[in-house]
Amino acid sequence: MQRDSHAQMQVSSDKSEVAATADEQDRLSPQTDAQKAKSLDELRAVLGDCRRCKLHAGRTHLVFGVGNPNARLMFVGEGPGRDEDLKGEPFVGRAGQLLTDIITKGMGLRREDVYIANVVKCRPPENRNPEPDEVDSCEPFLKKQIDLVRPEIIVALGKFAVQTLLRSKVPITRLRGNWHTYLGTKLMPTFHPAYLLRNPADKKLVWEDIKKVMKEMQGETA
Ligand code: SF4
């Protein structure tokens, strides 16, 4: 009998250890961490010196995001490249300049009118695609950024960002130019500016996509 009760205590103690471990994991999960934040500044503070995935090891700067915290329009790319990693700001290299031209010369907005972020916030080695576990760790922070900014429209830039956000394997050539939804927000997929640097003939396709975004922002049917 004593042995039984000892065994029971042992089982219940083991269970509470398992429960504590699960609680602990929940407290440390990116989703739970991200949900704590009530502003972009708080979200950045929650990220801190983030080591939630292996991309932390190769970064110079964590690239959180920039722009108007109440922007109507948000651009989302894949992840920081070399220039972005060095500066700590998204889309600042040659591709970034092209995005800035699209925003300023094409749309007649200022860069600081929109919000710009990436799916992952640390540069993948050799600019490889982020891996699924890295996306799982970092995407909750992007979701929270979107939740806090509450843009009317998201423009997803490039195959990786588009397919990741839409959970789709459909080629970007078929996804771009058509409206989709991400977390209840209208999403327009288009090519990444870095792709346009290599394929300038496709700039006209991006311009078609951007014109649809502008019409939607003006309240017209695109
Ligand atoms: S990519 Fe995101 S989750 Fe990974 S270390 Fe950087 S900030 Fe943290």
mmCIF file of C-alpha atoms and ligand atoms in Angstrom:
data_model
loop_
_atom_site.group_PDB
_atom_site.id
_atom_site.type_symbol
_atom_site.label_atom_id
_atom_site.label_comp_id
_atom_site.label_asym_id
_atom_site.label_seq_id
_atom_site.Cartn_x
_atom_site.Cartn_y
_atom_site.Cartn_z
ATOM 1 C CA MET A 1 0.000 0.000 0.000
ATOM 2 C CA GLN A 2 2.750 2.348 0.976
ATOM 3 C CA ARG A 3 4.554 1.369 -2.164
ATOM 4 C CA ASP A 4 1.372 2.108 -4.207
ATOM 5 C CA SER A 5 0.947 5.513 -2.663
ATOM 6 C CA HIS A 6 4.634 6.250 -3.218
ATOM 7 C CA ALA A 7 4.207 5.153 -6.835
ATOM 8 C CA GLN A 8 1.152 7.415 -7.178
ATOM 9 C CA MET A 9 3.050 10.358 -5.748
ATOM 10 C CA GLN A 10 5.873 9.617 -8.128
ATOM 11 C CA VAL A 11 3.469 9.565 -11.094
ATOM 12 C CA SER A 12 1.747 12.776 -10.039
ATOM 13 C CA SER A 13 5.123 14.429 -9.449
ATOM 14 C CA ASP A 14 6.269 13.323 -12.902
ATOM 15 C CA LYS A 15 3.038 14.704 -14.389
ATOM 16 C CA SER A 16 3.521 18.090 -12.734
ATOM 17 C CA GLU A 17 7.063 18.172 -14.046
ATOM 18 C CA VAL A 18 5.751 17.479 -17.550
ATOM 19 C CA ALA A 19 3.049 20.147 -17.059
ATOM 20 C CA ALA A 20 5.634 22.646 -15.814
ATOM 21 C CA THR A 21 7.812 21.925 -18.802
ATOM 22 C CA ALA A 22 4.879 22.416 -21.179
ATOM 23 C CA ASP A 23 3.967 25.659 -19.371
ATOM 24 C CA GLU A 24 7.531 26.800 -19.618
ATOM 25 C CA GLN A 25 7.638 25.999 -23.322
ATOM 26 C CA ASP A 26 4.386 27.884 -23.798
ATOM 27 C CA ARG A 27 5.775 30.896 -21.941
ATOM 28 C CA LEU A 28 8.822 30.832 -24.180
ATOM 29 C CA SER A 29 7.023 30.232 -27.495
ATOM 30 C CA PRO A 30 7.360 32.949 -30.156
ATOM 31 C CA GLN A 31 3.562 33.203 -30.401
ATOM 32 C CA THR A 32 3.215 33.855 -26.683
ATOM 33 C CA ASP A 33 6.134 36.278 -26.660
ATOM 34 C CA ALA A 34 4.786 38.245 -29.612
ATOM 35 C CA GLN A 35 1.299 38.485 -28.103
ATOM 36 C CA LYS A 36 2.685 40.344 -25.082
ATOM 37 C CA ALA A 37 3.452 43.473 -27.079
ATOM 38 C CA LYS A 38 0.988 46.369 -27.236
ATOM 39 C CA SER A 39 3.073 48.553 -29.571
ATOM 40 C CA LEU A 40 5.810 48.135 -32.160
ATOM 41 C CA ASP A 41 8.352 49.441 -29.650
ATOM 42 C CA GLU A 42 7.230 46.834 -27.135
ATOM 43 C CA LEU A 43 7.394 44.136 -29.810
ATOM 44 C CA ARG A 44 10.958 45.153 -30.636
ATOM 45 C CA ALA A 45 11.777 45.020 -26.940
ATOM 46 C CA VAL A 46 10.248 41.534 -26.667
ATOM 47 C CA LEU A 47 12.455 40.368 -29.560
ATOM 48 C CA GLY A 48 15.476 41.784 -27.737
ATOM 49 C CA ASP A 49 18.731 40.040 -28.635
ATOM 50 C CA CYS A 50 16.657 37.269 -30.207
ATOM 51 C CA ARG A 51 18.105 33.772 -30.331
ATOM 52 C CA ARG A 52 14.864 31.950 -31.012
ATOM 53 C CA CYS A 53 16.267 30.416 -34.208
ATOM 54 C CA LYS A 54 19.673 29.631 -35.634
ATOM 55 C CA LEU A 55 19.723 32.705 -37.894
ATOM 56 C CA HIS A 56 20.812 34.790 -34.901
ATOM 57 C CA ALA A 57 24.305 33.317 -35.202
ATOM 58 C CA GLY A 58 25.213 35.039 -38.467
ATOM 59 C CA ARG A 59 23.589 38.431 -38.104
ATOM 60 C CA THR A 60 25.195 41.814 -37.627
ATOM 61 C CA HIS A 61 21.891 43.524 -36.853
ATOM 62 C CA LEU A 62 18.396 42.234 -36.300
ATOM 63 C CA VAL A 63 16.290 43.990 -38.955
ATOM 64 C CA PHE A 64 12.940 44.660 -37.317
ATOM 65 C CA GLY A 65 11.075 46.936 -39.731
ATOM 66 C CA VAL A 66 10.642 50.630 -40.474
ATOM 67 C CA GLY A 67 7.972 53.110 -41.343
ATOM 68 C CA ASN A 68 4.679 54.560 -40.264
ATOM 69 C CA PRO A 69 3.228 52.559 -37.353
ATOM 70 C CA ASN A 70 -0.247 53.422 -38.693
ATOM 71 C CA ALA A 71 0.536 52.835 -42.369
ATOM 72 C CA ARG A 72 -2.276 51.987 -44.770
ATOM 73 C CA LEU A 73 0.189 50.021 -46.881
ATOM 74 C CA MET A 74 2.748 47.468 -45.744
ATOM 75 C CA PHE A 75 5.469 45.798 -47.823
ATOM 76 C CA VAL A 76 6.727 42.377 -46.714
ATOM 77 C CA GLY A 77 9.874 40.794 -48.118
ATOM 78 C CA GLU A 78 11.724 37.588 -47.408
ATOM 79 C CA GLY A 79 14.565 38.573 -45.088
ATOM 80 C CA PRO A 80 17.511 40.950 -44.776
ATOM 81 C CA GLY A 81 20.330 40.819 -47.309
ATOM 82 C CA ARG A 82 23.895 41.971 -46.763
ATOM 83 C CA ASP A 83 23.214 45.718 -46.869
ATOM 84 C CA GLU A 84 20.185 45.383 -44.613
ATOM 85 C CA ASP A 85 22.102 43.243 -42.131
ATOM 86 C CA LEU A 86 24.874 45.833 -41.955
ATOM 87 C CA LYS A 87 22.521 48.794 -41.562
ATOM 88 C CA GLY A 88 19.743 47.182 -39.524
ATOM 89 C CA GLU A 89 17.047 48.458 -41.887
ATOM 90 C CA PRO A 90 15.001 46.560 -44.495
ATOM 91 C CA PHE A 91 15.364 47.248 -48.227
ATOM 92 C CA VAL A 92 18.324 49.624 -48.252
ATOM 93 C CA GLY A 93 20.566 48.048 -50.933
ATOM 94 C CA ARG A 94 20.077 48.257 -54.707
ATOM 95 C CA ALA A 95 16.835 46.304 -54.489
ATOM 96 C CA GLY A 96 15.790 48.575 -51.652
ATOM 97 C CA GLN A 97 16.418 51.630 -53.807
ATOM 98 C CA LEU A 98 14.166 50.131 -56.465
ATOM 99 C CA LEU A 99 11.442 49.568 -53.871
ATOM 100 C CA THR A 100 11.891 53.164 -52.702
ATOM 101 C CA ASP A 101 11.485 54.323 -56.322
ATOM 102 C CA ILE A 102 8.265 52.283 -56.625
ATOM 103 C CA ILE A 103 6.933 53.916 -53.453
ATOM 104 C CA THR A 104 8.037 57.480 -54.189
ATOM 105 C CA LYS A 105 8.145 57.862 -57.981
ATOM 106 C CA GLY A 106 5.513 55.252 -58.780
ATOM 107 C CA MET A 107 2.981 55.700 -55.989
ATOM 108 C CA GLY A 108 3.704 59.292 -55.022
ATOM 109 C CA LEU A 109 4.182 58.337 -51.377
ATOM 110 C CA ARG A 110 7.132 58.810 -49.060
ATOM 111 C CA ARG A 111 9.013 55.786 -47.778
ATOM 112 C CA GLU A 112 8.079 56.854 -44.262
ATOM 113 C CA ASP A 113 4.366 56.742 -45.179
ATOM 114 C CA VAL A 114 4.415 52.951 -45.532
ATOM 115 C CA TYR A 115 5.659 50.166 -43.265
ATOM 116 C CA ILE A 116 8.345 47.748 -44.467
ATOM 117 C CA ALA A 117 9.259 44.423 -42.851
ATOM 118 C CA ASN A 118 10.407 40.907 -43.662
ATOM 119 C CA VAL A 119 9.246 37.371 -42.879
ATOM 120 C CA VAL A 120 12.507 36.706 -40.979
ATOM 121 C CA LYS A 121 14.441 39.426 -39.219
ATOM 122 C CA CYS A 122 17.984 38.058 -39.415
ATOM 123 C CA ARG A 123 20.005 37.498 -42.581
ATOM 124 C CA PRO A 124 20.150 33.870 -43.739
ATOM 125 C CA PRO A 125 23.723 32.745 -44.579
ATOM 126 C CA GLU A 126 24.662 33.439 -48.204
ATOM 127 C CA ASN A 127 21.129 34.807 -48.673
ATOM 128 C CA ARG A 128 19.668 31.289 -48.784
ATOM 129 C CA ASN A 129 15.930 30.912 -48.272
ATOM 130 C CA PRO A 130 14.863 30.846 -44.624
ATOM 131 C CA GLU A 131 14.163 27.301 -43.441
ATOM 132 C CA PRO A 132 10.771 26.171 -42.083
ATOM 133 C CA ASP A 133 11.868 26.166 -38.429
ATOM 134 C CA GLU A 134 13.247 29.688 -38.853
ATOM 135 C CA VAL A 135 9.983 30.889 -40.372
ATOM 136 C CA ASP A 136 8.046 29.201 -37.561
ATOM 137 C CA SER A 137 10.159 31.050 -34.991
ATOM 138 C CA CYS A 138 10.007 34.470 -36.628
ATOM 139 C CA GLU A 139 6.642 34.722 -38.410
ATOM 140 C CA PRO A 140 4.699 35.299 -35.149
ATOM 141 C CA PHE A 141 6.558 38.619 -34.850
ATOM 142 C CA LEU A 142 5.580 39.603 -38.398
ATOM 143 C CA LYS A 143 1.982 38.647 -37.653
ATOM 144 C CA LYS A 144 2.064 40.851 -34.572
ATOM 145 C CA GLN A 145 3.594 43.716 -36.570
ATOM 146 C CA ILE A 146 0.679 43.426 -39.010
ATOM 147 C CA ASP A 147 -1.756 43.246 -36.103
ATOM 148 C CA LEU A 148 -0.294 46.424 -34.592
ATOM 149 C CA VAL A 149 0.066 48.436 -37.832
ATOM 150 C CA ARG A 150 -3.297 47.213 -39.185
ATOM 151 C CA PRO A 151 -2.556 48.094 -42.829
ATOM 152 C CA GLU A 152 -5.391 48.049 -45.349
ATOM 153 C CA ILE A 153 -3.153 46.350 -47.884
ATOM 154 C CA ILE A 154 -0.059 44.164 -47.753
ATOM 155 C CA VAL A 155 2.206 43.895 -50.793
ATOM 156 C CA ALA A 156 4.184 40.668 -50.564
ATOM 157 C CA LEU A 157 7.481 40.892 -52.417
ATOM 158 C CA GLY A 158 8.901 37.835 -54.130
ATOM 159 C CA LYS A 159 8.281 34.137 -54.355
ATOM 160 C CA PHE A 160 9.407 33.233 -50.849
ATOM 161 C CA ALA A 161 7.401 35.872 -48.982
ATOM 162 C CA VAL A 162 4.336 35.277 -51.152
ATOM 163 C CA GLN A 163 4.367 31.486 -50.868
ATOM 164 C CA THR A 164 5.140 31.605 -47.137
ATOM 165 C CA LEU A 165 2.400 34.071 -46.262
ATOM 166 C CA LEU A 166 -0.181 32.374 -48.482
ATOM 167 C CA ARG A 167 0.913 28.852 -47.499
ATOM 168 C CA SER A 168 0.958 28.077 -51.212
ATOM 169 C CA LYS A 169 3.225 26.287 -53.633
ATOM 170 C CA VAL A 170 1.613 27.961 -56.637
ATOM 171 C CA PRO A 171 4.266 29.792 -58.701
ATOM 172 C CA ILE A 172 4.458 33.527 -58.111
ATOM 173 C CA THR A 173 3.904 34.037 -61.834
ATOM 174 C CA ARG A 174 0.337 32.792 -61.246
ATOM 175 C CA LEU A 175 -0.212 34.369 -57.837
ATOM 176 C CA ARG A 176 0.980 37.889 -58.662
ATOM 177 C CA GLY A 177 -1.457 40.477 -59.868
ATOM 178 C CA ASN A 178 -4.420 38.874 -58.057
ATOM 179 C CA TRP A 179 -5.844 39.792 -54.675
ATOM 180 C CA HIS A 180 -5.415 37.350 -51.806
ATOM 181 C CA THR A 181 -5.975 37.564 -48.049
ATOM 182 C CA TYR A 182 -3.514 37.214 -45.177
ATOM 183 C CA LEU A 183 -4.967 37.277 -41.650
ATOM 184 C CA GLY A 184 -7.986 39.146 -42.972
ATOM 185 C CA THR A 185 -5.917 41.782 -44.783
ATOM 186 C CA LYS A 186 -5.907 42.203 -48.556
ATOM 187 C CA LEU A 187 -2.628 40.982 -49.989
ATOM 188 C CA MET A 188 -1.172 41.681 -53.425
ATOM 189 C CA PRO A 189 1.728 39.432 -54.448
ATOM 190 C CA THR A 190 4.306 40.840 -56.812
ATOM 191 C CA PHE A 191 7.901 40.243 -57.843
ATOM 192 C CA HIS A 192 10.789 41.069 -55.511
ATOM 193 C CA PRO A 193 12.803 44.171 -56.474
ATOM 194 C CA ALA A 194 15.968 42.020 -56.518
ATOM 195 C CA TYR A 195 14.320 39.872 -59.209
ATOM 196 C CA LEU A 196 13.522 43.039 -61.168
ATOM 197 C CA LEU A 197 17.186 44.050 -61.108
ATOM 198 C CA ARG A 198 17.927 40.773 -62.918
ATOM 199 C CA ASN A 199 14.786 40.867 -65.090
ATOM 200 C CA PRO A 200 14.032 44.528 -65.798
ATOM 201 C CA ALA A 201 11.523 43.602 -68.516
ATOM 202 C CA ASP A 202 9.159 42.435 -65.755
ATOM 203 C CA LYS A 203 9.030 45.904 -64.176
ATOM 204 C CA LYS A 204 5.918 46.537 -66.245
ATOM 205 C CA LEU A 205 4.175 43.589 -64.524
ATOM 206 C CA VAL A 206 5.019 44.999 -61.098
ATOM 207 C CA TRP A 207 3.733 48.374 -62.208
ATOM 208 C CA GLU A 208 0.418 46.704 -63.173
ATOM 209 C CA ASP A 209 0.231 45.158 -59.684
ATOM 210 C CA ILE A 210 1.092 48.459 -58.008
ATOM 211 C CA LYS A 211 -1.570 50.288 -60.026
ATOM 212 C CA LYS A 212 -4.152 47.808 -58.660
ATOM 213 C CA VAL A 213 -2.922 48.570 -55.145
ATOM 214 C CA MET A 214 -3.193 52.325 -55.767
ATOM 215 C CA LYS A 215 -6.734 51.956 -57.132
ATOM 216 C CA GLU A 216 -7.717 49.908 -54.101
ATOM 217 C CA MET A 217 -6.254 52.546 -51.789
ATOM 218 C CA GLN A 218 -8.275 55.185 -53.616
ATOM 219 C CA GLY A 219 -11.404 53.134 -52.998
ATOM 220 C CA GLU A 220 -11.864 52.079 -56.581
ATOM 221 C CA THR A 221 -12.432 48.551 -57.831
ATOM 222 C CA ALA A 222 -9.134 47.209 -59.095
HETATM 223 S S1 SF4 B 1 15.237 35.307 -37.535
HETATM 224 FE FE1 SF4 B 1 13.646 35.975 -36.083
HETATM 225 S S2 SF4 B 1 13.378 34.265 -34.657
HETATM 226 FE FE2 SF4 B 1 15.347 33.948 -35.728
HETATM 227 S S3 SF4 B 1 16.854 34.876 -34.368
HETATM 228 FE FE3 SF4 B 1 16.257 36.436 -35.878
HETATM 229 S S4 SF4 B 1 14.611 37.610 -34.896
HETATM 230 FE FE4 SF4 B 1 14.867 35.681 -33.747
#
